[in-house]
CSV table of N, CA and C in Angstrom, one decimal:
chain,number,residue,atom,x,y,z
O,62,UNK,N,22.3,26.9,-1.1
O,62,UNK,CA,21.1,26.1,-1.5
O,62,UNK,C,21.5,24.9,-2.3
O,63,UNK,N,21.0,23.8,-1.9
O,63,UNK,CA,21.3,22.5,-2.5
O,63,UNK,C,20.2,22.1,-3.5
O,64,UNK,N,20.5,21.7,-4.6
O,64,UNK,CA,19.5,21.2,-5.6
O,64,UNK,C,19.6,19.7,-5.7
O,65,UNK,N,18.4,19.1,-5.5
O,65,UNK,CA,18.3,17.6,-5.5
O,65,UNK,C,17.8,17.2,-6.8
O,66,UNK,N,18.5,16.3,-7.5
O,66,UNK,CA,18.1,15.8,-8.8
O,66,UNK,C,17.6,14.4,-8.6
O,67,UNK,N,16.6,14.1,-9.4
O,67,UNK,CA,16.0,12.7,-9.3
O,67,UNK,C,16.0,12.1,-10.7
O,68,UNK,N,16.5,10.9,-10.8
O,68,UNK,CA,16.6,10.2,-12.1
O,68,UNK,C,15.2,10.2,-12.7
O,69,UNK,N,15.1,10.4,-14.0
O,69,UNK,CA,13.8,10.3,-14.7
O,69,UNK,C,13.3,8.9,-14.7
O,70,UNK,N,14.2,8.0,-14.6
O,70,UNK,CA,13.8,6.6,-14.6
O,70,UNK,C,13.0,6.3,-13.3
O,71,UNK,N,13.3,6.9,-12.2
O,71,UNK,CA,12.6,6.7,-10.9
O,71,UNK,C,11.5,7.6,-10.6
O,72,UNK,N,11.3,8.6,-11.4
O,72,UNK,CA,10.3,9.6,-11.1
O,72,UNK,C,9.2,9.7,-12.3
O,73,UNK,N,8.2,8.8,-12.1
O,73,UNK,CA,7.2,8.7,-13.1
O,73,UNK,C,6.2,9.9,-12.9
O,74,UNK,N,5.7,10.0,-11.7
O,74,UNK,CA,4.7,11.1,-11.4
O,74,UNK,C,5.2,11.7,-10.1
O,75,UNK,N,4.9,13.0,-9.9
O,75,UNK,CA,5.3,13.6,-8.6
O,75,UNK,C,4.7,12.9,-7.4
O,76,UNK,N,5.5,12.5,-6.4
O,76,UNK,CA,5.1,11.8,-5.3
O,76,UNK,C,5.0,10.3,-5.5
O,77,UNK,N,5.3,9.8,-6.7
O,77,UNK,CA,5.2,8.4,-7.0
O,77,UNK,C,6.6,7.9,-7.4
O,78,UNK,N,7.2,7.2,-6.4
O,78,UNK,CA,8.6,6.8,-6.6
O,78,UNK,C,8.6,5.3,-7.1
O,79,UNK,N,8.5,5.1,-8.4
O,79,UNK,CA,8.6,3.8,-8.9
O,79,UNK,C,9.0,3.9,-10.4
O,80,UNK,N,9.5,2.9,-11.0
O,80,UNK,CA,9.8,2.9,-12.4
O,80,UNK,C,8.6,2.7,-13.2
O,81,UNK,N,8.7,3.0,-14.5
O,81,UNK,CA,7.6,2.8,-15.4
O,81,UNK,C,7.2,1.3,-15.4
O,82,UNK,N,8.2,0.4,-15.4
O,82,UNK,CA,7.9,-1.0,-15.4
O,82,UNK,C,7.1,-1.4,-14.1
O,83,UNK,N,7.5,-0.9,-13.0
O,83,UNK,CA,6.8,-1.2,-11.7
O,83,UNK,C,5.3,-0.7,-11.8
O,84,UNK,N,5.2,0.5,-12.4
O,84,UNK,CA,3.8,1.1,-12.5
O,84,UNK,C,3.0,0.2,-13.4
O,85,UNK,N,3.5,-0.2,-14.5
O,85,UNK,CA,2.7,-1.0,-15.5
O,85,UNK,C,2.4,-2.3,-14.8
O,86,UNK,N,3.3,-2.9,-14.1
O,86,UNK,CA,3.0,-4.2,-13.4
O,86,UNK,C,1.8,-4.0,-12.4
O,87,UNK,N,1.8,-2.9,-11.7
O,87,UNK,CA,0.7,-2.7,-10.7
O,87,UNK,C,-0.6,-2.5,-11.4
O,88,UNK,N,-0.6,-1.8,-12.6
O,88,UNK,CA,-1.8,-1.6,-13.3
O,88,UNK,C,-2.3,-2.9,-13.8
O,89,UNK,N,-1.5,-3.8,-14.4
O,89,UNK,CA,-1.9,-5.1,-14.9
O,89,UNK,C,-2.5,-5.9,-13.8
O,90,UNK,N,-1.9,-5.9,-12.6
O,90,UNK,CA,-2.4,-6.6,-11.4
O,90,UNK,C,-3.8,-6.1,-11.1
O,91,UNK,N,-4.0,-4.8,-11.1
O,91,UNK,CA,-5.3,-4.3,-10.8
O,91,UNK,C,-6.4,-4.6,-11.8
O,92,UNK,N,-5.9,-4.8,-13.1
O,92,UNK,CA,-6.9,-5.1,-14.1
O,92,UNK,C,-7.4,-6.5,-14.0
O,93,UNK,N,-6.7,-7.4,-13.2
O,93,UNK,CA,-7.2,-8.7,-13.0
O,93,UNK,C,-8.5,-8.8,-12.2
O,94,UNK,N,-8.8,-7.8,-11.5
O,94,UNK,CA,-10.1,-7.7,-10.8
O,94,UNK,C,-9.9,-7.8,-9.3
O,95,UNK,N,-10.9,-7.9,-8.6
O,95,UNK,CA,-12.3,-8.2,-9.0
O,95,UNK,C,-13.0,-6.9,-9.4
O,96,UNK,N,-14.0,-7.1,-10.2
O,96,UNK,CA,-14.8,-6.0,-10.7
O,96,UNK,C,-16.3,-6.2,-10.3
O,97,UNK,N,-16.9,-5.1,-9.9
O,97,UNK,CA,-18.3,-5.2,-9.4
O,97,UNK,C,-19.2,-4.4,-10.3
O,98,UNK,N,-20.5,-4.7,-10.3
O,98,UNK,CA,-21.5,-3.9,-11.0
O,98,UNK,C,-21.7,-2.7,-10.1
O,99,UNK,N,-22.4,-1.7,-10.7
O,99,UNK,CA,-22.7,-0.5,-9.9
O,99,UNK,C,-23.6,-0.8,-8.7
O,100,UNK,N,-24.6,-1.7,-9.0
O,100,UNK,CA,-25.5,-2.1,-7.9
O,100,UNK,C,-24.7,-2.8,-6.8
O,101,UNK,N,-23.8,-3.7,-7.1
O,101,UNK,CA,-23.0,-4.4,-6.1
O,101,UNK,C,-22.2,-3.4,-5.3
O,102,UNK,N,-21.6,-2.4,-6.0
O,102,UNK,CA,-20.8,-1.4,-5.3
O,102,UNK,C,-21.7,-0.6,-4.3
O,103,UNK,N,-22.9,-0.3,-4.7
O,103,UNK,CA,-23.8,0.5,-3.8
O,103,UNK,C,-24.2,-0.4,-2.6
O,104,UNK,N,-24.4,-1.7,-2.8
O,104,UNK,CA,-24.8,-2.6,-1.7
O,104,UNK,C,-23.6,-2.7,-0.8
O,105,UNK,N,-22.4,-2.8,-1.3
O,105,UNK,CA,-21.2,-2.9,-0.4
O,105,UNK,C,-21.0,-1.7,0.4
O,106,UNK,N,-21.3,-0.5,-0.2
O,106,UNK,CA,-21.2,0.7,0.6
O,106,UNK,C,-22.2,0.8,1.6
O,107,UNK,N,-23.5,0.4,1.3
O,107,UNK,CA,-24.5,0.4,2.3
O,107,UNK,C,-24.2,-0.5,3.5
O,108,UNK,N,-23.7,-1.7,3.2
O,108,UNK,CA,-23.3,-2.6,4.3
O,108,UNK,C,-22.1,-2.0,5.1
O,109,UNK,N,-21.2,-1.4,4.5
O,109,UNK,CA,-20.1,-0.8,5.2
O,109,UNK,C,-20.6,0.4,6.1
O,110,UNK,N,-21.5,1.2,5.6
O,110,UNK,CA,-22.0,2.3,6.4
O,110,UNK,C,-22.8,1.7,7.7
O,111,UNK,N,-23.6,0.7,7.5
O,111,UNK,CA,-24.3,0.0,8.6
O,111,UNK,C,-23.3,-0.5,9.6
O,112,UNK,N,-22.2,-1.2,9.2
O,112,UNK,CA,-21.2,-1.7,10.1
O,112,UNK,C,-20.6,-0.6,10.9
O,113,UNK,N,-20.3,0.5,10.2
O,113,UNK,CA,-19.7,1.7,10.8
O,113,UNK,C,-20.5,2.3,11.9
O,114,UNK,N,-21.8,2.3,11.7
O,114,UNK,CA,-22.8,2.9,12.7
O,114,UNK,C,-22.9,2.1,13.9
O,115,UNK,N,-22.7,0.7,13.8
O,115,UNK,CA,-22.8,-0.2,14.9
O,115,UNK,C,-21.7,-0.1,15.8
O,116,UNK,N,-20.5,0.4,15.4
O,116,UNK,CA,-19.4,0.5,16.3
O,116,UNK,C,-19.2,1.8,16.8
């Protein structure tokens, strides 16, 4: 039986292979937006559902 070891530096979360710095960079990019109100989100979902029904 072979045991595989993974560097703690590369293993932030199970199944997520990136460094802590890479993870933080992605979070900061996501924080830039865009952000929508709840009503805008519902409207976008409604439009998406209508488009899906047409195809």
